[in-house]
Coordinates of C-alpha atoms in Angstrom, one line a residue:
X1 CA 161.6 51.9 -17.9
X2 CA 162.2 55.9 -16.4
X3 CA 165.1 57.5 -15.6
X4 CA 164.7 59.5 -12.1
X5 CA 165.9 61.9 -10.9
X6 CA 166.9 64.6 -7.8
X7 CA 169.6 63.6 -5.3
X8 CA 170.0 65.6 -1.8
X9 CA 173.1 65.2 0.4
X10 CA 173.3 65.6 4.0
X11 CA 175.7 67.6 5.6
X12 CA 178.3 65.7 8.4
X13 CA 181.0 67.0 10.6
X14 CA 184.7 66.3 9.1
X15 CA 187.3 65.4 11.7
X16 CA 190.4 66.8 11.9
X17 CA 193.4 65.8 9.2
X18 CA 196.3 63.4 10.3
X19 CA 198.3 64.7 7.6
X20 CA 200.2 68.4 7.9
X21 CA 200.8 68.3 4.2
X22 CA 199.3 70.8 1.9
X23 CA 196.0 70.0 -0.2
X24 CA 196.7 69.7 -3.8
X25 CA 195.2 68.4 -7.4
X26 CA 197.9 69.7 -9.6
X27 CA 198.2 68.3 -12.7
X28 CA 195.5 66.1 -12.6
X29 CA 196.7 63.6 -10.9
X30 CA 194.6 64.0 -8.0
X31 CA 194.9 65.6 -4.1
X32 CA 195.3 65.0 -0.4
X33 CA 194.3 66.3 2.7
X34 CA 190.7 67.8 4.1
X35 CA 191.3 71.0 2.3
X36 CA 188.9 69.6 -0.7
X37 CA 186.4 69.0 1.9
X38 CA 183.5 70.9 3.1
X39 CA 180.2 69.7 5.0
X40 CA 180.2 66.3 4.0
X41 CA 181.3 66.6 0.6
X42 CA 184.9 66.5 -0.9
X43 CA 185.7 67.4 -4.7
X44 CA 188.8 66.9 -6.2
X45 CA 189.5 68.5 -9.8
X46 CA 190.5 65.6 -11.9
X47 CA 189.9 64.7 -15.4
X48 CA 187.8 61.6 -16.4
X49 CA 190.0 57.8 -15.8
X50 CA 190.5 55.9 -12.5
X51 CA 191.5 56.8 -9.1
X52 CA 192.3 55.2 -6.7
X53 CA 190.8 56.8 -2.9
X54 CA 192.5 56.1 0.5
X55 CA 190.6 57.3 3.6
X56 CA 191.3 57.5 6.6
X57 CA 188.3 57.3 9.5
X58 CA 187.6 58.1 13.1
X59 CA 187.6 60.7 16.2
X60 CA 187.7 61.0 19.4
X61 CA 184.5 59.4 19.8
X62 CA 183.5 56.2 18.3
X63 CA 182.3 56.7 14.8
X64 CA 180.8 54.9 11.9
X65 CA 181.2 56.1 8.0
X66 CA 180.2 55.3 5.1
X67 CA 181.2 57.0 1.6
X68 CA 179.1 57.5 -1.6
X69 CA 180.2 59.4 -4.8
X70 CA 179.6 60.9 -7.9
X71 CA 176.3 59.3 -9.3
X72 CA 174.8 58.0 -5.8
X73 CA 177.4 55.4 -5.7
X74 CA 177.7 53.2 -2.9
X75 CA 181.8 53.2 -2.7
X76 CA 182.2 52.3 1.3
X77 CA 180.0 50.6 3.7
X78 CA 179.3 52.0 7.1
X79 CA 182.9 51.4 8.7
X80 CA 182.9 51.7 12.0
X81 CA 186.0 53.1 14.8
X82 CA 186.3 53.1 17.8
X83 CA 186.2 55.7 20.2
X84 CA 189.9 57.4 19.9
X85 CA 191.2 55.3 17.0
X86 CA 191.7 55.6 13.2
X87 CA 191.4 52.7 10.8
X88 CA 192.3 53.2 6.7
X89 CA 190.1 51.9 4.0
X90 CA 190.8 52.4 0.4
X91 CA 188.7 51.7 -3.4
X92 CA 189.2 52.8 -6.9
X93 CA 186.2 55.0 -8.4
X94 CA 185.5 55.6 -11.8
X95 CA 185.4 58.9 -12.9
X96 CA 183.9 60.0 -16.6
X97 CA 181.5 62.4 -18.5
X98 CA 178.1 61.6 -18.1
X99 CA 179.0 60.7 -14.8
X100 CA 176.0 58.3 -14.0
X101 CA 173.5 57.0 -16.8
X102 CA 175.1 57.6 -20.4
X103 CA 172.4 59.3 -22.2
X104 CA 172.2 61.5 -18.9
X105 CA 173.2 65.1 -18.1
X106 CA 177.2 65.6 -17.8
X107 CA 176.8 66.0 -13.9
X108 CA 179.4 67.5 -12.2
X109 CA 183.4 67.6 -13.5
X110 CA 185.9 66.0 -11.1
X111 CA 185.5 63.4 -8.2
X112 CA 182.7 64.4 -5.8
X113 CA 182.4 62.2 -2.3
X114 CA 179.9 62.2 -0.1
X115 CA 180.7 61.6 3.4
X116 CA 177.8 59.4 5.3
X117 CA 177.1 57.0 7.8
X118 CA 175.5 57.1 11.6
X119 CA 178.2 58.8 12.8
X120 CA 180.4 60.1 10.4
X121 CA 184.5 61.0 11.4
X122 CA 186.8 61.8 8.5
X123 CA 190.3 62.2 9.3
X124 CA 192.2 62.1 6.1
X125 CA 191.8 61.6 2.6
X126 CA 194.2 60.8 -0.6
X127 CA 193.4 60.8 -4.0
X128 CA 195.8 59.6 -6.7
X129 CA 195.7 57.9 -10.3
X130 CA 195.4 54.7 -10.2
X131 CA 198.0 52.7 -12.4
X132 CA 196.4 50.7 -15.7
X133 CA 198.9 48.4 -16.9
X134 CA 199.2 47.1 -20.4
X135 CA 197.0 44.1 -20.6
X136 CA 194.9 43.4 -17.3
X137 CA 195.5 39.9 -17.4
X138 CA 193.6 37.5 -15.6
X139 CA 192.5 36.8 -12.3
X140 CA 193.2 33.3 -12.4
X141 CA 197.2 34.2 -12.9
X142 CA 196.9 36.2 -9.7
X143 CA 195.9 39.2 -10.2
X144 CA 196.7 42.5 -12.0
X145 CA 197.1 46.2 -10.4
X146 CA 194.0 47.5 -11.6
X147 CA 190.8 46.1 -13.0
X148 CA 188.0 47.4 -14.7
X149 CA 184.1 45.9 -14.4
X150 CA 182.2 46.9 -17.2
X151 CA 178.3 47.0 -16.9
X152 CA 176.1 47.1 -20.1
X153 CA 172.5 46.8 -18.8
X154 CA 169.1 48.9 -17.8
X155 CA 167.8 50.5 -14.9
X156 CA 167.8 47.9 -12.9
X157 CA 171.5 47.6 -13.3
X158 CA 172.8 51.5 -13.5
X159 CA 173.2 54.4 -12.0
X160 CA 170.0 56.1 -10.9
X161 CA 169.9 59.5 -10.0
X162 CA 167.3 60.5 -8.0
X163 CA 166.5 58.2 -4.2
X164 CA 164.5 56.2 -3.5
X165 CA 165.7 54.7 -6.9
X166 CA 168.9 52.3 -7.2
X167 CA 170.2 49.8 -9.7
X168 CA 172.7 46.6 -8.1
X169 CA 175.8 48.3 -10.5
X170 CA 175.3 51.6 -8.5
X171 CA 176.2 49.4 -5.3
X172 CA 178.1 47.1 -6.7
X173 CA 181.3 49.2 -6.3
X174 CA 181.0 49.1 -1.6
X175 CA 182.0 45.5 -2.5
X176 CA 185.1 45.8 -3.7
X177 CA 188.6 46.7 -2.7
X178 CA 191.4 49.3 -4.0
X179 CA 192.3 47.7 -7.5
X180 CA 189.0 46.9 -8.9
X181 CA 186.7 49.9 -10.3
X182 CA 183.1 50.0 -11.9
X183 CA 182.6 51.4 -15.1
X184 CA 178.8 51.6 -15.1
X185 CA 177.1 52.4 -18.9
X186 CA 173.8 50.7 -17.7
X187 CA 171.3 53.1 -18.8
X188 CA 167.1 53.4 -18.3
X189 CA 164.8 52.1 -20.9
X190 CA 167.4 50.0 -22.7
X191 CA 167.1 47.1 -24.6
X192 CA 169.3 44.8 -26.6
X193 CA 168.0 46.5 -29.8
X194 CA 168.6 50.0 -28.6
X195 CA 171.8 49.8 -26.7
X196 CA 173.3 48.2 -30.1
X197 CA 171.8 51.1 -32.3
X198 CA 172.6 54.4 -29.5
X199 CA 175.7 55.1 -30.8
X200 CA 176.0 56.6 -27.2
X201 CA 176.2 53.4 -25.8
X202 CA 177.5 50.3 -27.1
X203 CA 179.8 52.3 -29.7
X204 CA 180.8 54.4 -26.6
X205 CA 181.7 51.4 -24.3
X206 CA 183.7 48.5 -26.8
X207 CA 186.4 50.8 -27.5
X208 CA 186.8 51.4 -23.6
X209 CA 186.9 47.7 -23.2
X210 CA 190.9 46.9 -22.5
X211 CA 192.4 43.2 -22.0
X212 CA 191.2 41.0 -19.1
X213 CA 188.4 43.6 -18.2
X214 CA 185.1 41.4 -17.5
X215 CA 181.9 43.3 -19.1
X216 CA 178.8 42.1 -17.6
X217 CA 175.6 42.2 -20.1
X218 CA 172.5 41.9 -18.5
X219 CA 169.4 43.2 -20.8
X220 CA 166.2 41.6 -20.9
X221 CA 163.7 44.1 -19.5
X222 CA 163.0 46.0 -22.4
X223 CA 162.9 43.3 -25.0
X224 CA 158.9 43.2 -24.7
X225 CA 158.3 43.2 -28.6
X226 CA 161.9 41.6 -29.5
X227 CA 161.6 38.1 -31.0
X228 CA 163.7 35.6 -29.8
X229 CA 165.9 34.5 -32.9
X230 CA 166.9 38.7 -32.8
X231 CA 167.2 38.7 -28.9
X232 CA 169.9 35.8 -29.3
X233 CA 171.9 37.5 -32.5
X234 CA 171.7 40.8 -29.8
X235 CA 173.6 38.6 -27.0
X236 CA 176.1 37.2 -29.8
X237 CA 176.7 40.3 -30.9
X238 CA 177.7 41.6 -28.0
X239 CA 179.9 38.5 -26.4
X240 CA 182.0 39.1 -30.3
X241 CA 182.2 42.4 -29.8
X242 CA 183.5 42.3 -26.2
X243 CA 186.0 39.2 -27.2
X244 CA 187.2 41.1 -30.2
X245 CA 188.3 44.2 -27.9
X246 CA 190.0 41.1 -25.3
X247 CA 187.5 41.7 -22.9
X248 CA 186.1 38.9 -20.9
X249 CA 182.3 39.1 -21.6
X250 CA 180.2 37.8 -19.1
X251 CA 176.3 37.1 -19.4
X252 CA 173.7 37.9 -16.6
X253 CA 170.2 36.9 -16.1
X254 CA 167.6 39.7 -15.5
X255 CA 166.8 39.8 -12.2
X256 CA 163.5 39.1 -11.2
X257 CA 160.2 41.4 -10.7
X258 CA 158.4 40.8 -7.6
X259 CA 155.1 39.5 -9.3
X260 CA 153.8 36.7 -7.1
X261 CA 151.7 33.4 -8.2
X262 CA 148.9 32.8 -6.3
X263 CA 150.9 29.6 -4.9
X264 CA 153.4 32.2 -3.3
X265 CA 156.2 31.5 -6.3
X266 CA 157.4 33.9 -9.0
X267 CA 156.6 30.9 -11.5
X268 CA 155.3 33.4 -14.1
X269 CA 155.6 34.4 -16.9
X270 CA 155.7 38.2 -15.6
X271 CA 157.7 37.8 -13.1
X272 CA 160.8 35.7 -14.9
X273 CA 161.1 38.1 -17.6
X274 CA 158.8 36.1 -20.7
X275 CA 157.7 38.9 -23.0
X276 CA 154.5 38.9 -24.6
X277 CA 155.8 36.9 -27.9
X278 CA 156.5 34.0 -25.5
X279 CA 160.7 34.6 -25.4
X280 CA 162.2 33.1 -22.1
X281 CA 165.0 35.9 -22.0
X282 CA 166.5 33.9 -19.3
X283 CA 166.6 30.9 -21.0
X284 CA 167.7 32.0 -24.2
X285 CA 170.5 34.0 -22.2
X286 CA 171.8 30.6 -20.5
X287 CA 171.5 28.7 -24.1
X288 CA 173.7 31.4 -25.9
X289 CA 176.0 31.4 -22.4
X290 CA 176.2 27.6 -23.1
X291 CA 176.9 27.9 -26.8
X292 CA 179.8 30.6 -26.5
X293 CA 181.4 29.2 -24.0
X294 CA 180.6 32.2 -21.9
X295 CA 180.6 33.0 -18.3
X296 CA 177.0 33.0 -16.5
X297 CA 175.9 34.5 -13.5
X298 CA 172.3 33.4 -13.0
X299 CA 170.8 36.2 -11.8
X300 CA 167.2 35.6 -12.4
X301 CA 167.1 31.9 -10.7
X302 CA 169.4 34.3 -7.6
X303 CA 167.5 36.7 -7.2
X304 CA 163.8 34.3 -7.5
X305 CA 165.3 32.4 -4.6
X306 CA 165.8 35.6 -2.5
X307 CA 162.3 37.5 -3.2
X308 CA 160.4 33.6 -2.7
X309 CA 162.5 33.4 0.5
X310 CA 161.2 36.7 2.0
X311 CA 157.9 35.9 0.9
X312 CA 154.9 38.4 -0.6
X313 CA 155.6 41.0 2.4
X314 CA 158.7 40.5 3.1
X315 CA 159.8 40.9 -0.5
X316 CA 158.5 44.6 -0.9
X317 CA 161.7 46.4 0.8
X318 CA 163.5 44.7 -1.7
X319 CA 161.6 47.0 -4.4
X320 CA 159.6 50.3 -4.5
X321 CA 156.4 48.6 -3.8
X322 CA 155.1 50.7 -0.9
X323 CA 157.0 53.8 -2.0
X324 CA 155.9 54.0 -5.5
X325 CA 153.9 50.4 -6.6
X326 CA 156.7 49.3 -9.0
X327 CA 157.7 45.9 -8.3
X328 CA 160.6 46.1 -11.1
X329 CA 163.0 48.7 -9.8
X330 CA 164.9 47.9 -6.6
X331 CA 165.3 50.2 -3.8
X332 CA 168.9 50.3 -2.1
X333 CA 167.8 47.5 0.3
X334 CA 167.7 45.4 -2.6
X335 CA 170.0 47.0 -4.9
X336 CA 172.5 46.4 -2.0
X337 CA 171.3 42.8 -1.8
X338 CA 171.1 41.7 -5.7
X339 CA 175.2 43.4 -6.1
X340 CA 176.2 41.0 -3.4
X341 CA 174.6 38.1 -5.0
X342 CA 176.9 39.5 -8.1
X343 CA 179.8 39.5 -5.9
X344 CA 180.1 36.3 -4.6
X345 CA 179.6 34.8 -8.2
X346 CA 182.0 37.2 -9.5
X347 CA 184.8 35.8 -7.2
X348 CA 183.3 31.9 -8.0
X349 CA 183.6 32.3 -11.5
X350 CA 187.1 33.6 -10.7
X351 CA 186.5 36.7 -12.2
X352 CA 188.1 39.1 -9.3
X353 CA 190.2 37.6 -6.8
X354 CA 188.6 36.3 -3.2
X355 CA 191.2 39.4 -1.7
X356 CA 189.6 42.2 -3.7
X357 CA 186.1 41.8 -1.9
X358 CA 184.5 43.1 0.9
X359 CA 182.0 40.8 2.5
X360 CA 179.6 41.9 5.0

């Protein structure tokens, strides 16, 4: 599948700060105050690792803001304020070199936020380093100060560069709260074979992989000509190498493309990802799931539901079918749709705590 590319930002006004204290990003550590911002966009000169981002929002007038960064991704959702009042949010961003698809340019150094919404009001901003413990621990035991979601999948899953392109792990991250990042090394045109053999990818990511930290797989999409006993040793593979780092691998079903059966289902072969060889990725991803004792988040039987519900016109704003006649690659609508199916069965599987979501 392409990579695209070509992002444009629109300027907004910035309010006024609520802090007197001086900007700063001394020693890496990160930086306060609307000093690092300028027409819509703050940067912040900080090495590559976590950060954790507290914002403060609203004006005089009632405002609504949303917040996007680095590689278009979704960090905030619209937030809205009333009219004289200020409400905090916060999230932790990942920040690293490339800083959107792996085999992708370097993009920019630092953290860069982009400062959106209907009616944007800014009125403070903190960045600081966000604390990575020793082990990350589990969920289940309560919780652990910072956690780190690993994604190893294909376009449909990264981050894309250029609108109206967007993969669910580039939105994925407006869903969760300070505490829980995204590490995104989904990357275009990917498939089990090559993200094993690139040693920019999967020998990039497994040494990143710390304790506790769940790594969701999903690649299926670019498999066309791999056979299915080679497709399962791929999965296996990976779940070992993820265990082996005491990461917590989890396996995702592709999600569907919007290729519809003349009986208005997606009960096709095209459609639920069977490649030309007659391998049922999403069956053969549930079976090894099953064997391994491995965390499943069915994203193909989700995501079916969904694009069936909305039916053969409905359907199209979830991909690029108007915009560019690809019924594989989501737009944002959807992108933003299929990350919150991802959500909610990250917090059933107990994966990240109920607290550490947004919903809605």
């Amino acid at each position: 599948m392409r990579r695209f590319s070509i992002a444009v930002v629109a300027a907004v006004t910035l309010g006024t700060a609520l802090s007197s204290a001086p900007a700063h990003a001394g020693g890496g550590n990160g930086g306060r105050g609307l000093a690092h911002c300028t027409a819509g966009t703050c940067h912040f000169d900080v090495p590559p690792g976590t950060y954790d981002v507290r914002v403060t929002l609203g004006g005089k007038a009632a405002s609504a803001t949303s917040i996007s960064g680095e590689s278009r991704r979704s960090l905030l959702p619209e937030t809205a304020a009333p009219a004289g009042e200020r409400v905090t949010r916060s999230f932790t961003v990942n920040v690293r070199t490339p800083e959107g698809e792996p085999t992708g340019p370097a993009g920019t150094p630092g953290l860069d936020l982009r400062i959106g919404g209907s009616a944007p009001a800014l009125a403070g901003i903190e960045v600081k380093r966000a604390r990575l413990p020793q082990a990350l621990g589990s969920a289940r035991a309560g919780g652990t100060p910072i956690r780190q979601i690993f994604l190893v999948g294909d376009s449909t899953v990264c981050d894309q560069p250029g609108d109206p392109y967007s993969g669910w792990g580039q939105q994925l991250p407006q869903y969760l709260r300070e505490g829980v990042s995204v590490a995104n090394y989904a990357d275009s045109g990917e498939s089990t074979v090559s993200y094993l053999g690139n040693p920019q990818l999967w020998a990039t990511v497994r040494p990143l992989i710390r304790p506790g930290d769940p790594v969701l797989v999903q690649l299926a999409h670019n498999d066309k000509t791999t056979d299915e006993a080679t497709y399962r040793a791929n999965l296996e593979t990976l779940v070992e190498g993820i265990r082996e780092r005491g990461g917590q691998p989890v396996l995702v079903t592709p999600i569907v493309r919007r290729w519809f059966s003349p009986d208005g289902t997606l009960n096709n072969g095209t459609a639920l990802l069977v490649n030309g060889l007659g391998v049922d990725h999403p069956a053969v991803t549930r079976s090894v799931a099953a064997a391994r004792d491995v965390p499943l988040i069915d994203l193909t039987a989700k995501t079916k539901a969904l694009v069936e519900s909305l039916g053969v016109e409905g359907s199209k704003a979830l991909y690029l079918t108007n915009e560019a006649r690809d019924n594989t690659h989501t737009s944002v609508r959807g992108a933003t749709a299929y990350a919150a199916l991802v959500r909610d069965e990250l917090v059933t599987r107990h994966l990240v705590p109920k607290g550490k979501v947004r919903v809605g």
